[in-house]
Coordinates of C-alpha atoms and ligand atoms in Angstrom, one line a residue:
X1 CA -2.1 -12.7 11.6
X2 CA -1.7 -15.9 9.6
X3 CA 0.6 -18.1 11.6
X4 CA 2.2 -19.4 8.4
X5 CA 3.1 -15.8 7.4
X6 CA 6.7 -15.7 8.5
X7 CA 7.5 -19.1 7.2
X8 CA 6.2 -18.0 3.7
X9 CA 7.9 -14.8 3.8
X10 CA 11.3 -16.4 4.9
X11 CA 11.0 -19.1 2.1
X12 CA 10.3 -16.1 -0.3
X13 CA 13.6 -14.7 0.4
X14 CA 15.4 -17.6 -1.1
X15 CA 17.0 -17.4 -4.7
X16 CA 15.9 -20.8 -5.5
X17 CA 12.1 -20.3 -4.5
X18 CA 12.2 -16.9 -6.2
X19 CA 13.4 -18.7 -9.6
X20 CA 10.8 -21.3 -9.3
X21 CA 7.9 -19.0 -8.4
X22 CA 8.7 -16.4 -11.3
X23 CA 8.9 -19.1 -13.8
X24 CA 6.2 -21.5 -12.7
X25 CA 3.0 -21.4 -14.9
X26 CA 0.9 -21.6 -11.7
X27 CA 2.2 -18.2 -10.8
X28 CA 0.9 -16.5 -13.8
X29 CA -2.6 -16.8 -13.0
X30 CA -2.0 -15.8 -9.4
X31 CA -0.3 -12.6 -10.4
X32 CA -3.1 -11.7 -12.7
X33 CA -5.5 -11.8 -9.8
X34 CA -3.5 -9.1 -8.0
X35 CA -1.6 -7.3 -10.7
X36 CA -3.7 -6.2 -13.8
X37 CA -0.9 -5.9 -16.1
X38 CA 3.0 -5.4 -16.7
X39 CA 2.6 -2.3 -18.9
X40 CA 1.2 1.3 -18.4
X41 CA -1.5 0.8 -21.0
X42 CA -2.6 -2.4 -19.3
X43 CA -2.8 -0.5 -16.1
X44 CA -4.7 2.4 -17.6
X45 CA -7.4 0.1 -19.1
X46 CA -7.8 -1.4 -15.5
X47 CA -8.0 1.9 -13.9
X48 CA -10.7 3.2 -16.3
X49 CA -12.8 0.2 -15.4
X50 CA -12.3 0.9 -11.6
X51 CA -13.3 4.5 -12.1
X52 CA -16.2 3.6 -14.2
X53 CA -17.3 1.5 -11.2
X54 CA -17.2 4.5 -8.7
X55 CA -13.7 3.4 -7.2
X56 CA -10.9 5.8 -7.1
X57 CA -7.3 4.6 -7.4
X58 CA -3.7 4.6 -6.0
X59 CA -1.4 3.2 -8.4
X60 CA 1.9 1.5 -7.6
X61 CA 4.7 1.1 -10.2
X62 CA 6.3 -2.3 -8.8
X63 CA 9.8 -2.2 -7.7
X64 CA 11.5 -2.1 -4.4
X65 CA 15.0 -2.2 -2.8
X66 CA 16.7 -0.8 -6.0
X67 CA 20.4 -1.1 -5.8
X68 CA 21.3 0.6 -8.9
X69 CA 20.9 4.4 -9.7
X70 CA 19.9 3.9 -13.2
X71 CA 17.0 1.8 -12.0
X72 CA 15.9 4.6 -9.6
X73 CA 16.0 7.1 -12.3
X74 CA 13.9 4.9 -14.7
X75 CA 11.4 4.5 -12.0
X76 CA 11.0 8.3 -11.5
X77 CA 10.6 8.6 -15.3
X78 CA 7.8 6.0 -15.2
X79 CA 6.2 7.6 -12.3
X80 CA 6.2 11.0 -14.5
X81 CA 4.6 9.3 -17.3
X82 CA 2.1 7.6 -15.0
X83 CA 1.0 10.9 -13.4
X84 CA 0.4 12.6 -16.8
X85 CA -1.8 9.5 -17.7
X86 CA -4.0 9.5 -14.4
X87 CA -4.5 13.3 -14.7
X88 CA -6.2 12.8 -18.1
X89 CA -8.7 10.2 -16.7
X90 CA -12.4 10.9 -16.0
X91 CA -13.2 10.5 -12.4
X92 CA -16.9 11.8 -12.5
X93 CA -18.3 8.4 -11.5
X94 CA -16.3 8.4 -8.3
X95 CA -18.6 9.6 -5.3
X96 CA -17.0 12.8 -3.6
X97 CA -15.0 12.7 -6.9
X98 CA -13.2 16.0 -5.8
X99 CA -10.4 13.9 -4.2
X100 CA -7.6 13.4 -6.8
X101 CA -6.3 10.2 -8.1
X102 CA -3.0 9.0 -6.4
X103 CA 0.3 7.2 -7.0
X104 CA 1.8 5.1 -4.2
X105 CA 5.5 5.0 -4.2
X106 CA 8.2 3.1 -2.2
X107 CA 11.3 5.1 -1.4
X108 CA 13.5 2.0 -1.6
X109 CA 12.3 2.0 -5.3
X110 CA 13.6 5.7 -5.6
X111 CA 17.1 4.9 -4.3
X112 CA 16.8 5.0 -0.5
X113 CA 18.8 1.7 -0.3
X114 CA 21.8 3.0 -2.4
X115 CA 24.3 3.2 0.4
X116 CA 25.0 6.4 2.4
X117 CA 23.6 8.8 -0.1
X118 CA 20.3 6.6 -0.6
X119 CA 18.1 8.6 1.8
X120 CA 19.1 11.9 0.1
X121 CA 18.7 10.5 -3.4
X122 CA 15.2 9.2 -2.6
X123 CA 14.1 12.3 -0.9
X124 CA 15.2 14.3 -3.9
X125 CA 13.3 12.0 -6.1
X126 CA 10.2 12.2 -4.1
X127 CA 10.4 16.0 -4.5
X128 CA 10.6 15.6 -8.1
X129 CA 7.6 13.3 -8.1
X130 CA 5.6 15.6 -6.0
X131 CA 6.4 18.7 -8.0
X132 CA 4.9 17.0 -11.0
X133 CA 2.0 15.4 -9.1
X134 CA 1.0 19.0 -7.7
X135 CA 0.9 20.5 -11.2
X136 CA -0.9 17.6 -12.4
X137 CA -3.6 17.6 -9.6
X138 CA -2.5 14.0 -8.6
X139 CA -1.7 13.0 -4.9
X140 CA 1.3 11.0 -3.7
X141 CA 1.4 8.6 -1.0
X142 CA 4.6 7.0 0.4
X143 CA 4.1 3.2 1.1
X144 CA 5.6 1.6 4.3
X145 CA 8.4 -1.1 4.0
X146 CA 10.3 -3.1 6.6
X147 CA 11.0 -1.4 9.9
X148 CA 14.7 -0.7 9.0
X149 CA 13.5 2.0 6.7
X150 CA 10.6 3.5 8.9
X151 CA 12.6 6.4 10.4
X152 CA 14.3 7.3 7.2
X153 CA 11.0 7.2 5.3
X154 CA 9.0 9.4 7.9
X155 CA 11.8 11.9 8.0
X156 CA 11.7 12.3 4.1
X157 CA 8.0 12.8 4.5
X158 CA 8.3 15.5 7.3
X159 CA 10.8 17.1 5.1
X160 CA 8.4 17.1 2.1
X161 CA 5.2 18.0 3.7
X162 CA 5.7 21.9 4.2
X163 CA 5.8 22.1 0.5
X164 CA 3.3 19.3 -0.4
X165 CA 0.7 19.3 2.4
X166 CA -1.4 16.5 0.6
X167 CA 1.5 14.0 0.7
X168 CA 0.4 10.8 2.3
X169 CA 2.0 8.5 4.8
X170 CA 1.4 4.9 5.4
X171 CA 1.5 3.8 9.2
X172 CA 1.7 -0.1 10.0
X173 CA -0.3 -0.9 12.9
X174 CA 1.8 -3.8 14.0
X175 CA 5.0 -1.6 14.8
X176 CA 5.0 -0.6 18.6
X177 CA 6.1 3.0 17.4
X178 CA 3.0 3.4 15.2
X179 CA 0.6 4.9 17.9
X180 CA 2.9 7.9 18.6
X181 CA 3.5 8.4 14.8
X182 CA -0.2 8.2 14.5
X183 CA -0.5 11.0 17.1
X184 CA 2.0 13.2 15.4
X185 CA 0.7 12.8 12.1
X186 CA -2.8 13.4 13.1
X187 CA -1.8 16.6 14.9
X188 CA 0.0 17.7 11.8
X189 CA -3.2 17.1 9.7
X190 CA -1.6 14.5 7.5
X191 CA -3.3 12.1 5.2
X192 CA -2.5 8.9 6.9
X193 CA -3.1 5.4 5.3
X194 CA -3.3 2.8 8.2
X195 CA -2.7 -0.7 7.5
X196 CA -1.9 -3.7 9.6
X197 CA 1.6 -4.2 8.2
X198 CA 2.8 -6.9 5.6
X199 CA 6.6 -7.8 6.3
X200 CA 8.4 -10.3 8.5
X201 CA 9.2 -8.1 11.6
X202 CA 10.9 -9.4 14.9
X203 CA 9.1 -9.0 18.2
X204 CA 11.6 -6.4 19.2
X205 CA 9.8 -3.9 17.0
X206 CA 6.2 -5.2 16.2
X207 CA 3.2 -7.2 17.6
X208 CA 3.2 -10.8 16.5
X209 CA -0.4 -11.8 17.2
X210 CA -3.4 -11.1 15.1
X211 CA -5.4 -10.0 18.2
X212 CA -2.7 -7.7 19.3
X213 CA -2.2 -6.0 15.8
X214 CA -6.2 -5.6 15.5
X215 CA -6.1 -3.8 18.9
X216 CA -3.2 -1.7 17.9
X217 CA -5.1 -0.9 14.5
X218 CA -8.2 0.2 16.6
X219 CA -6.4 2.5 18.8
X220 CA -4.4 4.2 15.8
X221 CA -7.9 4.6 13.9
X222 CA -9.5 6.3 17.0
X223 CA -6.7 8.6 17.0
X224 CA -6.7 9.4 13.3
X225 CA -10.6 9.8 13.3
X226 CA -10.5 12.1 16.1
X227 CA -7.8 14.3 14.9
X228 CA -7.8 16.9 11.9
X229 CA -6.1 14.5 9.3
X230 CA -8.0 12.4 6.5
X231 CA -8.0 8.7 7.8
X232 CA -7.2 6.2 4.9
X233 CA -8.6 3.0 6.3
X234 CA -6.4 0.4 4.5
X235 CA -7.9 -2.9 5.3
X236 CA -10.3 -5.9 4.1
X237 CA -11.1 -6.9 7.7
X238 CA -14.8 -6.8 8.3
X239 CA -14.4 -5.9 11.9
X240 CA -12.1 -2.9 11.2
X241 CA -14.3 -1.5 8.4
X242 CA -17.3 -1.8 10.7
X243 CA -15.3 -0.1 13.3
X244 CA -14.1 2.5 11.0
X245 CA -17.8 3.2 9.9
X246 CA -18.9 3.6 13.5
X247 CA -16.0 6.0 14.4
X248 CA -16.7 8.1 11.3
X249 CA -20.3 8.5 12.4
X250 CA -19.3 9.1 16.0
X251 CA -17.0 11.9 14.8
X252 CA -19.2 13.5 12.5
X253 CA -17.1 12.6 9.3
X254 CA -19.0 12.8 6.0
X255 CA -18.1 10.0 3.3
X256 CA -15.6 12.5 1.6
X257 CA -13.7 13.1 4.8
X258 CA -12.1 9.6 5.0
X259 CA -11.4 6.8 2.7
X260 CA -11.7 3.0 2.7
X261 CA -8.9 1.6 0.8
X262 CA -8.4 -2.0 -0.5
X263 CA -6.0 -3.8 -2.7
X264 CA -6.8 -4.7 -6.4
X265 CA -8.3 -8.3 -6.5
X266 CA -9.2 -8.5 -2.9
X267 CA -12.6 -8.4 -1.5
X268 CA -13.9 -6.6 -4.7
X269 CA -17.7 -7.2 -3.7
X270 CA -17.0 -5.3 -0.5
X271 CA -15.3 -2.5 -2.5
X272 CA -18.5 -2.2 -4.8
X273 CA -20.9 -2.5 -1.7
X274 CA -19.1 0.5 -0.1
X275 CA -18.9 2.4 -3.2
X276 CA -22.5 1.8 -4.0
X277 CA -23.7 3.1 -0.5
X278 CA -21.7 6.5 -1.2
X279 CA -18.4 5.8 0.6
X280 CA -15.0 6.9 -0.9
X281 CA -13.2 3.8 -1.8
X282 CA -9.8 3.7 -3.3
X283 CA -8.3 0.7 -4.7
X284 CA -4.4 0.1 -4.7
X285 CA -3.4 -1.1 -8.1
X286 CA 0.2 -2.3 -8.8
X287 CA 1.8 -2.9 -12.2
X288 CA 5.0 -3.7 -13.8
X289 CA 7.3 -6.6 -14.1
X290 CA 8.7 -6.6 -10.6
X291 CA 5.9 -8.4 -9.0
X292 CA 7.7 -10.9 -7.0
X293 CA 7.9 -9.2 -3.7
X294 CA 4.3 -8.0 -3.9
X295 CA 3.0 -11.2 -4.7
X296 CA 4.8 -13.0 -1.8
X297 CA 3.3 -10.6 0.7
X298 CA -0.3 -11.3 -0.7
X299 CA 0.2 -15.0 -0.7
X300 CA 1.6 -14.9 3.0
X301 CA -1.4 -12.8 4.2
X302 CA -3.7 -15.8 3.8
X303 CA -3.4 -19.4 4.9
X304 CA -5.7 -20.5 1.8
X305 CA -2.7 -19.2 -0.4
X306 CA -0.2 -21.6 1.2
X307 CA -1.7 -24.4 -1.2
X308 CA -0.9 -22.2 -4.1
X309 CA 2.7 -21.5 -3.1
X310 CA 3.4 -25.3 -2.5
X311 CA 2.0 -26.2 -6.1
X312 CA 4.0 -23.6 -7.7
X313 CA 7.1 -24.8 -5.8
X314 CA 6.3 -28.4 -6.8
X315 CA 6.1 -27.3 -10.3
X316 CA 2.5 -28.2 -11.2
Ligands
FAD1 C1 -4.6 0.2 0.3 C2 -3.6 -0.8 1.1 C3 -2.3 -0.3 1.1 C4 -1.2 -1.1 1.8 N1 0.0 -0.5 1.8 C5 0.9 -1.2 2.7 C6 2.2 -0.7 2.9 O1 2.6 0.4 2.4 N2 2.9 -1.4 3.7 C7 2.5 -2.5 4.3 O2 3.4 -3.3 5.1 N3 1.4 -3.0 4.1 C8 0.6 -2.5 3.3 N4 -0.7 -3.1 3.0 C9 -1.0 -4.4 3.3 C10 -1.5 -4.6 4.8 O3 -0.6 -4.2 5.6 C11 -2.1 -6.0 5.1 O4 -0.9 -6.8 5.0 C12 -3.2 -6.5 4.3 O5 -4.1 -5.4 3.9 C13 -3.9 -7.5 5.0 O6 -4.5 -6.9 6.1 P1 -6.1 -6.8 6.3 O7 -6.0 -5.6 7.1 O8 -6.8 -6.7 5.1 O9 -6.5 -7.9 7.3 P2 -6.5 -9.5 7.2 O10 -6.9 -9.8 8.5 O11 -5.2 -9.9 6.8 O12 -7.5 -9.8 6.1 C14 -8.9 -9.8 6.4 C15 -9.9 -10.6 5.1 O13 -9.5 -9.8 4.0 C16 -9.3 -10.9 2.8 N5 -7.7 -10.8 2.6 C17 -6.6 -10.2 3.0 N6 -5.4 -10.3 2.3 C18 -5.7 -11.1 1.5 C19 -5.0 -11.8 0.5 N7 -3.7 -11.5 0.4 N8 -5.4 -12.8 -0.4 C20 -6.8 -13.0 -0.4 N9 -7.7 -12.4 0.6 C21 -7.3 -11.6 1.4 C22 -9.5 -12.2 3.6 O14 -10.7 -12.3 3.3 C23 -9.3 -11.9 5.0 O15 -10.0 -12.6 5.8 C24 -1.7 -2.2 2.3 C25 -3.2 -2.6 2.3 C26 -3.9 -1.9 1.7 C27 -5.2 -2.3 1.6

């Protein structure tokens, strides 16, 4: 894990840093690398290009930690319109194109942090999205946020899965609890997106060192690949991608039985290489105006991005 990551994530929490970064002209070019647009029409144009190149998508309408009800309601309305738009797209160029397109959603954007009633509001909003998605033939996966939300998020997914068995869950390998969660979810046959984890977490709940996170990821991947679930291998790390390919071969999984997932704008050549050899590749594509939290997590993942962060703060 990038040793500067906690420093960048801590600095990103300051209001002054947020003000500076969201108004810096340097930010605009960096945002464009990771976020194809602020509007749904810009998003759909980017998705069309990805589909034509043989990659599937999971689309995230940016927003998180919503503290007012109206905003949660408007996020739901945007997702319903997004699901309609995705359902109308042509996926014939995607290998194993039978797997539906997908939306990714953060429960904190659907109201999870709206006080004591928040978890129930988010769970109900998730049900509304899943109902619409089920009718449209689109899948939904719930993103994983900071560890204070993990239990509540997994409870909402557990509650929804009997009605929507295709509902996907994200597991963050850096959390100590995740190996148990992977076992439970694999046994339940769930679609599980396994990632390393992008938040600043204390050592009471999460591995802090890169090698420990990578080893935990491999243990979780082993569990998922050997179970009846559809593993979603969300990583750009060449060693983990190679390990996934080896485990898939060992467990007799065909390309359509698991997915490689990567973020929009990161390792595009590798995404294309995997898709060209017939693997199922899904690109996570965020859009919208609320890009600040997403951008700072991407910057914190890579030491080379620190220079950008400092330049933007210095105002040039
Ligand atoms: C599809 C998908 C969904 C995700 N959903 C979640 C989620 O719900 N919750 C959550 O906490 N995290 C999520 N993440 C983020 C994840 O937790 C990691 O922070 C992120 O993927 C970086 O880890 P890595 O496995 O790519 O390995 P790393 O070791 O961080 O990266 C491997 C290589 O990938 C490239 N790379 C990685 N990140 C960047 C970057 N930001 N800029 C430029 N190059 C980069 C570099 O070449 C790097 O050497 C998701 C990731 C993916 C791919």
